[in-house]
Each structure stands twice: as structure tokens, then as C-alpha cells.
Amino acid sequence: MGKIKSLIKMNILVCDDEKTNAGYAEKLIQTILGTEHHIFTFTDPDKMKFFIEDSLKGNMDIALLDIDLKVDSGIEVAKYIKSHFPHVIIIFMTGYIEYSKNIFETDPVDFLVKPIKTADMRRALERAQRAIEMQKQNALVIVNKGEIARLPVSHIVFLESSGRKMCIHSKDRVWETYMKFSDIGERMPSQFLRCHQSYMVNMDYIQSMSGQIFNLGRYGQVPISQSRMKMVSERFMTYLGDLL
């Protein structure tokens, strides 16, 4: 079977206190998904937590965790990760078929029994990708300065990038977060149009197009770059045609 195709580059975390098992899981993921995704592999949960706190940029999409970590419970580690990334997809790995009932508190999409078979890993990753796609259609998770918010994408009017900072203009307020379009833009559904190097607009809110400007009514205006003009015009006309 071929590789699973993904429309977004994902951040995937692997944590297993057995180095051989952790490395094997990482290689399986690369075999199934390809090498374009970012895979962060740890054998020490504390080092993983330090990485999440101090080094990770952007979101965490999938976490594959050993349930029986020697220094910590995989279930507690999953809860910790979810406290930072509420919509991360959890997959548990275990050497035992039986497991604690409170494992379901973390909403895992699958359980992989060691030794992990390629077909089982493929099934788990396919389930994870379906869950991510559903999230992408429904909401965006914003994490900034200790605040975690789940913003429905239908409430987002446009996104504005300035250096390392991203301003997300919603119907009610402007959210600021330290993310890039490469972190956030690819997660947006098809009605979002990258019309400028620094702007992405929700076409549901466009009232008119005038020259190199999208007019958004009471939400202001968004510029269209000259280099993107042809692509933007075609995408917007297709969008309007789909509404008729």
C-alpha cells in the first residue's frame, strides 16, 4: 500500500521509554506518511515536557504515547499534552491488551499493541487524520500567553501576519498569537483565500472586490497583492459560482 496523503504538514510526537520501540514507531510513521512531517521522538517524558514548554513552535497534531512509561503514566502524560493542545489526537501504544478504564478520559483514537504491525499503525494514523480534518472544518485552537481558546472558523473574518505575530480577526475581537501562516494557514478550510503575503481572508465575509482590495463591510478591508491577483480573482469567481 502507498503512503497516506496529507494536505498539511503535521507535528507528531512519539514518547516511549524504550529507545528501540520509540525508534521503530518513528520509522513506521515515516514509512506510512512520508518524511515531510515533523516527528519529535522522546524516551524521557520530562524532556518531552521541557520541549513542549520551551521549544515547540506551533501546534501538536498527533501524540503516540506508551501507556506504561517507567517514570510516569502515559495517561497522565496525555492529559498534560492536552492541557497545552486541547485538540491533539492521542494514540496509545501498549504491551498489554488490558488497560485502565480511565484511559478514555484522554479520548484516544486508537490503541496499538506491541509489537506494532504496519497495518495497525496505518489504521491509527488514518483515524487520526480524519479527526484532524474534522477539527480543521470546525475550529481553530489558539494558544497564547497561557490563554487557550477554541475559535470556530466560521467566526474568523481574516488573518493578518506581521513578523512572528499572527492577528486573527474574528467577528468579536482580534486574537494575537505567535504563529506563522505555515502553522495556521494550511489548517483552514477552502473558503479561506491567501490573497496577500500577509493576509488570508474568509470569502464568506467579502462584500465586494474593488481593484486590489476586498471590502469586508464593517470588518474593514484586506489588500490583494499584484502577484496573486490572477489566482485570487479565479478563486473568488469560483467561490461565487458555487454559491449560485
PDB file of C-alpha atoms in Angstrom:
ATOM      1  CA  MET A   1       0.000   0.000   0.000  1.00  0.00           C
ATOM      2  CA  GLY A   2       1.147   3.564  -0.745  1.00  0.00           C
ATOM      3  CA  LYS A   3       1.719   6.424   1.639  1.00  0.00           C
ATOM      4  CA  ILE A   4      -1.207   8.237   3.242  1.00  0.00           C
ATOM      5  CA  LYS A   5      -1.542  11.618   1.552  1.00  0.00           C
ATOM      6  CA  SER A   6      -1.871  14.636   3.843  1.00  0.00           C
ATOM      7  CA  LEU A   7      -2.779  18.196   2.839  1.00  0.00           C
ATOM      8  CA  ILE A   8      -0.956  19.654   5.839  1.00  0.00           C
ATOM      9  CA  LYS A   9       2.438  19.194   7.410  1.00  0.00           C
ATOM     10  CA  MET A  10       1.898  17.752  10.849  1.00  0.00           C
ATOM     11  CA  ASN A  11       3.762  17.864  14.131  1.00  0.00           C
ATOM     12  CA  ILE A  12       3.820  14.336  15.560  1.00  0.00           C
ATOM     13  CA  LEU A  13       5.128  13.389  18.988  1.00  0.00           C
ATOM     14  CA  VAL A  14       6.331   9.889  19.953  1.00  0.00           C
ATOM     15  CA  CYS A  15       7.115   9.016  23.580  1.00  0.00           C
ATOM     16  CA  ASP A  16       8.218   5.527  24.641  1.00  0.00           C
ATOM     17  CA  ASP A  17      10.779   4.891  27.361  1.00  0.00           C
ATOM     18  CA  GLU A  18      12.222   2.001  25.349  1.00  0.00           C
ATOM     19  CA  LYS A  19      14.554   3.528  22.737  1.00  0.00           C
ATOM     20  CA  THR A  20      14.088   0.637  20.307  1.00  0.00           C
ATOM     21  CA  ASN A  21      10.291   0.902  20.447  1.00  0.00           C
ATOM     22  CA  ALA A  22      10.366   4.678  20.050  1.00  0.00           C
ATOM     23  CA  GLY A  23      12.659   4.464  17.029  1.00  0.00           C
ATOM     24  CA  TYR A  24      10.568   1.712  15.459  1.00  0.00           C
ATOM     25  CA  ALA A  25       7.363   3.757  15.853  1.00  0.00           C
ATOM     26  CA  GLU A  26       9.049   6.780  14.248  1.00  0.00           C
ATOM     27  CA  LYS A  27      10.215   4.726  11.258  1.00  0.00           C
ATOM     28  CA  LEU A  28       6.730   3.242  10.808  1.00  0.00           C
ATOM     29  CA  ILE A  29       5.203   6.718  10.765  1.00  0.00           C
ATOM     30  CA  GLN A  30       7.717   7.887   8.153  1.00  0.00           C
ATOM     31  CA  THR A  31       7.046   4.803   6.036  1.00  0.00           C
ATOM     32  CA  ILE A  32       3.292   5.403   6.117  1.00  0.00           C
ATOM     33  CA  LEU A  33       3.097   9.217   5.999  1.00  0.00           C
ATOM     34  CA  GLY A  34       6.369  10.161   4.319  1.00  0.00           C
ATOM     35  CA  THR A  35       9.214  12.298   5.614  1.00  0.00           C
ATOM     36  CA  GLU A  36       7.690  15.761   5.146  1.00  0.00           C
ATOM     37  CA  HIS A  37       6.138  15.809   8.613  1.00  0.00           C
ATOM     38  CA  HIS A  38       7.887  16.848  11.825  1.00  0.00           C
ATOM     39  CA  ILE A  39       8.310  13.878  14.180  1.00  0.00           C
ATOM     40  CA  PHE A  40       9.630  14.526  17.678  1.00  0.00           C
ATOM     41  CA  THR A  41      10.708  11.348  19.469  1.00  0.00           C
ATOM     42  CA  PHE A  42      11.408  11.047  23.200  1.00  0.00           C
ATOM     43  CA  THR A  43      12.237   8.303  25.684  1.00  0.00           C
ATOM     44  CA  ASP A  44      12.016  10.641  28.691  1.00  0.00           C
ATOM     45  CA  PRO A  45       8.600  12.266  29.452  1.00  0.00           C
ATOM     46  CA  ASP A  46      10.296  15.096  31.355  1.00  0.00           C
ATOM     47  CA  LYS A  47      12.434  16.034  28.344  1.00  0.00           C
ATOM     48  CA  MET A  48       9.291  15.880  26.215  1.00  0.00           C
ATOM     49  CA  LYS A  49       7.524  18.293  28.591  1.00  0.00           C
ATOM     50  CA  PHE A  50      10.513  20.644  28.525  1.00  0.00           C
ATOM     51  CA  PHE A  51      10.403  20.589  24.719  1.00  0.00           C
ATOM     52  CA  ILE A  52       6.692  21.436  24.690  1.00  0.00           C
ATOM     53  CA  GLU A  53       7.169  24.267  27.181  1.00  0.00           C
ATOM     54  CA  ASP A  54      10.278  25.859  25.710  1.00  0.00           C
ATOM     55  CA  SER A  55      10.999  24.744  22.145  1.00  0.00           C
ATOM     56  CA  LEU A  56       7.925  23.656  20.215  1.00  0.00           C
ATOM     57  CA  LYS A  57       6.629  26.187  17.687  1.00  0.00           C
ATOM     58  CA  GLY A  58       3.064  25.841  16.507  1.00  0.00           C
ATOM     59  CA  ASN A  59       0.545  23.136  17.264  1.00  0.00           C
ATOM     60  CA  MET A  60       0.895  19.454  18.139  1.00  0.00           C
ATOM     61  CA  ASP A  61      -1.286  17.340  15.854  1.00  0.00           C
ATOM     62  CA  ILE A  62      -0.751  13.720  16.923  1.00  0.00           C
ATOM     63  CA  ALA A  63       0.835  12.174  20.018  1.00  0.00           C
ATOM     64  CA  LEU A  64       1.741   8.468  20.156  1.00  0.00           C
ATOM     65  CA  LEU A  65       2.359   7.511  23.772  1.00  0.00           C
ATOM     66  CA  ASP A  66       3.374   4.367  25.583  1.00  0.00           C
ATOM     67  CA  ILE A  67       0.796   3.740  28.312  1.00  0.00           C
ATOM     68  CA  ASP A  68       3.317   2.215  30.713  1.00  0.00           C
ATOM     69  CA  LEU A  69       6.141   4.747  30.977  1.00  0.00           C
ATOM     70  CA  LYS A  70       8.513   3.846  33.815  1.00  0.00           C
ATOM     71  CA  VAL A  71       8.691   7.324  35.365  1.00  0.00           C
ATOM     72  CA  ASP A  72       5.170   8.460  34.553  1.00  0.00           C
ATOM     73  CA  SER A  73       1.773   7.213  33.435  1.00  0.00           C
ATOM     74  CA  GLY A  74       1.129   7.555  29.736  1.00  0.00           C
ATOM     75  CA  ILE A  75      -2.405   8.594  30.602  1.00  0.00           C
ATOM     76  CA  GLU A  76      -1.131  11.463  32.763  1.00  0.00           C
ATOM     77  CA  VAL A  77       1.307  12.461  30.024  1.00  0.00           C
ATOM     78  CA  ALA A  78      -1.596  12.534  27.561  1.00  0.00           C
ATOM     79  CA  LYS A  79      -3.554  14.797  29.927  1.00  0.00           C
ATOM     80  CA  TYR A  80      -0.535  17.093  30.186  1.00  0.00           C
ATOM     81  CA  ILE A  81      -0.231  17.350  26.390  1.00  0.00           C
ATOM     82  CA  LYS A  82      -3.951  18.018  26.056  1.00  0.00           C
ATOM     83  CA  SER A  83      -3.669  20.822  28.625  1.00  0.00           C
ATOM     84  CA  HIS A  84      -1.400  22.586  26.117  1.00  0.00           C
ATOM     85  CA  PHE A  85      -3.037  21.370  22.909  1.00  0.00           C
ATOM     86  CA  PRO A  86      -6.699  20.537  23.611  1.00  0.00           C
ATOM     87  CA  HIS A  87      -7.297  19.117  20.143  1.00  0.00           C
ATOM     88  CA  VAL A  88      -4.216  16.931  19.852  1.00  0.00           C
ATOM     89  CA  ILE A  89      -5.039  13.425  18.636  1.00  0.00           C
ATOM     90  CA  ILE A  90      -3.880  10.732  21.071  1.00  0.00           C
ATOM     91  CA  ILE A  91      -2.802   7.222  20.053  1.00  0.00           C
ATOM     92  CA  PHE A  92      -1.692   4.863  22.815  1.00  0.00           C
ATOM     93  CA  MET A  93       0.890   2.112  22.457  1.00  0.00           C
ATOM     94  CA  THR A  94       0.913  -0.774  24.914  1.00  0.00           C
ATOM     95  CA  GLY A  95       2.464  -4.164  25.503  1.00  0.00           C
ATOM     96  CA  TYR A  96      -0.718  -5.328  27.217  1.00  0.00           C
ATOM     97  CA  ILE A  97      -4.174  -5.872  25.784  1.00  0.00           C
ATOM     98  CA  GLU A  98      -5.836  -4.866  29.060  1.00  0.00           C
ATOM     99  CA  TYR A  99      -5.652  -1.266  30.196  1.00  0.00           C
ATOM    100  CA  SER A 100      -7.211   1.045  32.781  1.00  0.00           C
ATOM    101  CA  LYS A 101     -10.707   2.377  32.193  1.00  0.00           C
ATOM    102  CA  ASN A 102      -9.598   5.968  32.902  1.00  0.00           C
ATOM    103  CA  ILE A 103      -7.612   5.839  29.688  1.00  0.00           C
ATOM    104  CA  PHE A 104     -10.768   7.035  27.941  1.00  0.00           C
ATOM    105  CA  GLU A 105     -10.542  10.380  29.749  1.00  0.00           C
ATOM    106  CA  THR A 106      -7.997  11.392  27.103  1.00  0.00           C
ATOM    107  CA  ASP A 107     -10.192  10.417  24.102  1.00  0.00           C
ATOM    108  CA  PRO A 108      -7.630   8.290  22.221  1.00  0.00           C
ATOM    109  CA  VAL A 109      -8.497   7.439  18.630  1.00  0.00           C
ATOM    110  CA  ASP A 110      -6.716   4.080  18.728  1.00  0.00           C
ATOM    111  CA  PHE A 111      -4.634   1.581  20.735  1.00  0.00           C
ATOM    112  CA  LEU A 112      -1.614  -0.142  19.257  1.00  0.00           C
ATOM    113  CA  VAL A 113      -0.486  -3.413  20.843  1.00  0.00           C
ATOM    114  CA  LYS A 114       3.261  -4.086  20.671  1.00  0.00           C
ATOM    115  CA  PRO A 115       4.920  -5.316  18.613  1.00  0.00           C
ATOM    116  CA  ILE A 116       3.125  -2.833  16.366  1.00  0.00           C
ATOM    117  CA  LYS A 117       2.137  -4.089  12.932  1.00  0.00           C
ATOM    118  CA  THR A 118       2.356  -1.768   9.942  1.00  0.00           C
ATOM    119  CA  ALA A 119      -1.327  -2.285   9.138  1.00  0.00           C
ATOM    120  CA  ASP A 120      -2.322  -1.309  12.687  1.00  0.00           C
ATOM    121  CA  MET A 121      -0.197   1.850  12.600  1.00  0.00           C
ATOM    122  CA  ARG A 122      -1.710   2.758   9.220  1.00  0.00           C
ATOM    123  CA  ARG A 123      -5.233   2.305  10.632  1.00  0.00           C
ATOM    124  CA  ALA A 124      -4.423   4.502  13.637  1.00  0.00           C
ATOM    125  CA  LEU A 125      -2.880   7.273  11.514  1.00  0.00           C
ATOM    126  CA  GLU A 126      -5.819   7.217   9.120  1.00  0.00           C
ATOM    127  CA  ARG A 127      -8.191   7.656  12.063  1.00  0.00           C
ATOM    128  CA  ALA A 128      -6.038  10.492  13.384  1.00  0.00           C
ATOM    129  CA  GLN A 129      -6.038  12.273  10.030  1.00  0.00           C
ATOM    130  CA  ARG A 130      -9.823  12.000   9.755  1.00  0.00           C
ATOM    131  CA  ALA A 131     -10.139  13.548  13.218  1.00  0.00           C
ATOM    132  CA  ILE A 132      -7.753  16.372  12.275  1.00  0.00           C
ATOM    133  CA  GLU A 133      -9.723  17.071   9.100  1.00  0.00           C
ATOM    134  CA  MET A 134     -12.933  17.319  11.129  1.00  0.00           C
ATOM    135  CA  GLN A 135     -11.245  19.771  13.503  1.00  0.00           C
ATOM    136  CA  LYS A 136      -9.981  21.804  10.574  1.00  0.00           C
ATOM    137  CA  GLN A 137     -13.501  22.204   9.299  1.00  0.00           C
ATOM    138  CA  ASN A 138     -14.886  23.254  12.659  1.00  0.00           C
ATOM    139  CA  ALA A 139     -12.489  25.234  14.844  1.00  0.00           C
ATOM    140  CA  LEU A 140      -9.046  26.702  15.322  1.00  0.00           C
ATOM    141  CA  VAL A 141      -7.221  26.262  18.610  1.00  0.00           C
ATOM    142  CA  ILE A 142      -5.360  29.404  19.703  1.00  0.00           C
ATOM    143  CA  VAL A 143      -2.734  29.167  22.439  1.00  0.00           C
ATOM    144  CA  ASN A 144      -1.020  32.332  23.607  1.00  0.00           C
ATOM    145  CA  LYS A 145       0.366  33.609  26.934  1.00  0.00           C
ATOM    146  CA  GLY A 146      -1.409  30.930  28.960  1.00  0.00           C
ATOM    147  CA  GLU A 147      -4.762  31.504  27.242  1.00  0.00           C
ATOM    148  CA  ILE A 148      -6.273  28.658  25.255  1.00  0.00           C
ATOM    149  CA  ALA A 149      -9.231  29.356  23.007  1.00  0.00           C
ATOM    150  CA  ARG A 150     -11.190  27.268  20.521  1.00  0.00           C
ATOM    151  CA  LEU A 151     -12.368  29.659  17.817  1.00  0.00           C
ATOM    152  CA  PRO A 152     -14.962  28.439  15.294  1.00  0.00           C
ATOM    153  CA  VAL A 153     -13.536  29.018  11.823  1.00  0.00           C
ATOM    154  CA  SER A 154     -16.888  30.437  10.736  1.00  0.00           C
ATOM    155  CA  HIS A 155     -16.236  33.332  13.157  1.00  0.00           C
ATOM    156  CA  ILE A 156     -12.861  34.203  11.603  1.00  0.00           C
ATOM    157  CA  VAL A 157     -13.038  37.122   9.157  1.00  0.00           C
ATOM    158  CA  PHE A 158      -9.388  37.322   8.140  1.00  0.00           C
ATOM    159  CA  LEU A 159      -5.863  36.560   9.326  1.00  0.00           C
ATOM    160  CA  GLU A 160      -3.016  39.061   9.278  1.00  0.00           C
ATOM    161  CA  SER A 161       0.657  38.175   9.658  1.00  0.00           C
ATOM    162  CA  SER A 162       3.274  40.647  10.850  1.00  0.00           C
ATOM    163  CA  GLY A 163       6.713  39.209  11.509  1.00  0.00           C
ATOM    164  CA  ARG A 164       6.384  36.445  14.087  1.00  0.00           C
ATOM    165  CA  LYS A 165       2.961  37.602  15.204  1.00  0.00           C
ATOM    166  CA  MET A 166      -0.375  36.481  13.771  1.00  0.00           C
ATOM    167  CA  CYS A 167      -3.504  38.583  14.280  1.00  0.00           C
ATOM    168  CA  ILE A 168      -6.723  36.618  13.889  1.00  0.00           C
ATOM    169  CA  HIS A 169      -9.614  38.988  13.242  1.00  0.00           C
ATOM    170  CA  SER A 170     -12.862  37.366  14.342  1.00  0.00           C
ATOM    171  CA  LYS A 171     -16.391  38.735  14.474  1.00  0.00           C
ATOM    172  CA  ASP A 172     -15.966  39.692  18.123  1.00  0.00           C
ATOM    173  CA  ARG A 173     -12.279  40.513  18.731  1.00  0.00           C
ATOM    174  CA  VAL A 174      -8.725  40.334  17.461  1.00  0.00           C
ATOM    175  CA  TRP A 175      -6.652  37.418  18.748  1.00  0.00           C
ATOM    176  CA  GLU A 176      -2.863  37.659  18.806  1.00  0.00           C
ATOM    177  CA  THR A 177      -0.641  34.613  18.709  1.00  0.00           C
ATOM    178  CA  TYR A 178       2.948  33.825  17.799  1.00  0.00           C
ATOM    179  CA  MET A 179       2.362  31.613  14.792  1.00  0.00           C
ATOM    180  CA  LYS A 180       3.070  31.684  11.073  1.00  0.00           C
ATOM    181  CA  PHE A 181       0.873  31.017   8.066  1.00  0.00           C
ATOM    182  CA  SER A 182       2.803  27.766   7.691  1.00  0.00           C
ATOM    183  CA  ASP A 183       1.458  26.779  11.132  1.00  0.00           C
ATOM    184  CA  ILE A 184      -2.086  28.032  10.789  1.00  0.00           C
ATOM    185  CA  GLY A 185      -2.961  28.758   7.166  1.00  0.00           C
ATOM    186  CA  GLU A 186      -2.876  25.184   5.896  1.00  0.00           C
ATOM    187  CA  ARG A 187      -5.415  24.169   8.558  1.00  0.00           C
ATOM    188  CA  MET A 188      -8.114  26.461   7.234  1.00  0.00           C
ATOM    189  CA  PRO A 189     -10.978  25.152   5.078  1.00  0.00           C
ATOM    190  CA  SER A 190     -11.435  26.020   1.414  1.00  0.00           C
ATOM    191  CA  GLN A 191     -13.327  29.311   1.880  1.00  0.00           C
ATOM    192  CA  PHE A 192     -10.117  30.874   3.206  1.00  0.00           C
ATOM    193  CA  LEU A 193      -8.075  32.556   0.493  1.00  0.00           C
ATOM    194  CA  ARG A 194      -4.433  33.651   0.769  1.00  0.00           C
ATOM    195  CA  CYS A 195      -4.768  36.936  -1.104  1.00  0.00           C
ATOM    196  CA  HIS A 196      -1.538  38.561   0.057  1.00  0.00           C
ATOM    197  CA  GLN A 197       1.781  37.586   1.603  1.00  0.00           C
ATOM    198  CA  SER A 198       0.440  38.884   4.931  1.00  0.00           C
ATOM    199  CA  TYR A 199      -3.304  38.230   4.634  1.00  0.00           C
ATOM    200  CA  MET A 200      -5.745  35.345   4.394  1.00  0.00           C
ATOM    201  CA  VAL A 201      -9.442  36.172   4.075  1.00  0.00           C
ATOM    202  CA  ASN A 202     -12.633  34.223   4.748  1.00  0.00           C
ATOM    203  CA  MET A 203     -14.551  34.682   1.491  1.00  0.00           C
ATOM    204  CA  ASP A 204     -17.843  34.313   3.368  1.00  0.00           C
ATOM    205  CA  TYR A 205     -17.307  37.890   4.639  1.00  0.00           C
ATOM    206  CA  ILE A 206     -16.332  39.552   1.338  1.00  0.00           C
ATOM    207  CA  GLN A 207     -18.940  42.070   0.220  1.00  0.00           C
ATOM    208  CA  SER A 208     -17.134  43.265  -2.883  1.00  0.00           C
ATOM    209  CA  MET A 209     -13.845  43.257  -4.770  1.00  0.00           C
ATOM    210  CA  SER A 210     -12.558  46.606  -5.984  1.00  0.00           C
ATOM    211  CA  GLY A 211      -9.210  46.642  -7.770  1.00  0.00           C
ATOM    212  CA  GLN A 212      -6.689  45.168  -5.358  1.00  0.00           C
ATOM    213  CA  ILE A 213      -8.964  45.408  -2.336  1.00  0.00           C
ATOM    214  CA  PHE A 214     -11.526  43.095  -0.740  1.00  0.00           C
ATOM    215  CA  ASN A 215     -14.215  45.068   1.084  1.00  0.00           C
ATOM    216  CA  LEU A 216     -15.479  43.323   4.220  1.00  0.00           C
ATOM    217  CA  GLY A 217     -18.159  45.801   5.325  1.00  0.00           C
ATOM    218  CA  ARG A 218     -17.863  46.713   8.985  1.00  0.00           C
ATOM    219  CA  TYR A 219     -14.799  44.471   9.288  1.00  0.00           C
ATOM    220  CA  GLY A 220     -12.697  46.733   7.072  1.00  0.00           C
ATOM    221  CA  GLN A 221     -10.623  45.925   4.006  1.00  0.00           C
ATOM    222  CA  VAL A 222      -7.987  43.377   3.019  1.00  0.00           C
ATOM    223  CA  PRO A 223      -5.378  44.021   0.285  1.00  0.00           C
ATOM    224  CA  ILE A 224      -4.721  41.772  -2.709  1.00  0.00           C
ATOM    225  CA  SER A 225      -1.115  41.573  -3.880  1.00  0.00           C
ATOM    226  CA  GLN A 226      -0.372  42.115  -7.569  1.00  0.00           C
ATOM    227  CA  SER A 227       1.472  38.799  -7.837  1.00  0.00           C
ATOM    228  CA  ARG A 228      -1.591  36.893  -6.572  1.00  0.00           C
ATOM    229  CA  MET A 229      -4.216  38.886  -8.462  1.00  0.00           C
ATOM    230  CA  LYS A 230      -4.953  36.338 -11.203  1.00  0.00           C
ATOM    231  CA  MET A 231      -5.165  33.376  -8.815  1.00  0.00           C
ATOM    232  CA  VAL A 232      -7.247  35.348  -6.315  1.00  0.00           C
ATOM    233  CA  SER A 233      -9.719  36.533  -8.970  1.00  0.00           C
ATOM    234  CA  GLU A 234     -10.189  32.993 -10.287  1.00  0.00           C
ATOM    235  CA  ARG A 235     -10.649  31.530  -6.798  1.00  0.00           C
ATOM    236  CA  PHE A 236     -13.134  34.234  -5.790  1.00  0.00           C
ATOM    237  CA  MET A 237     -15.163  33.842  -9.008  1.00  0.00           C
ATOM    238  CA  THR A 238     -15.260  30.067  -8.496  1.00  0.00           C
ATOM    239  CA  TYR A 239     -16.424  30.638  -4.911  1.00  0.00           C
ATOM    240  CA  LEU A 240     -19.211  32.975  -6.092  1.00  0.00           C
ATOM    241  CA  GLY A 241     -20.219  30.482  -8.781  1.00  0.00           C
ATOM    242  CA  ASP A 242     -20.540  27.713  -6.188  1.00  0.00           C
ATOM    243  CA  LEU A 243     -22.977  29.897  -4.225  1.00  0.00           C
ATOM    244  CA  LEU A 244     -25.342  30.346  -7.183  1.00  0.00           C
TER     245      LEU A 244
END
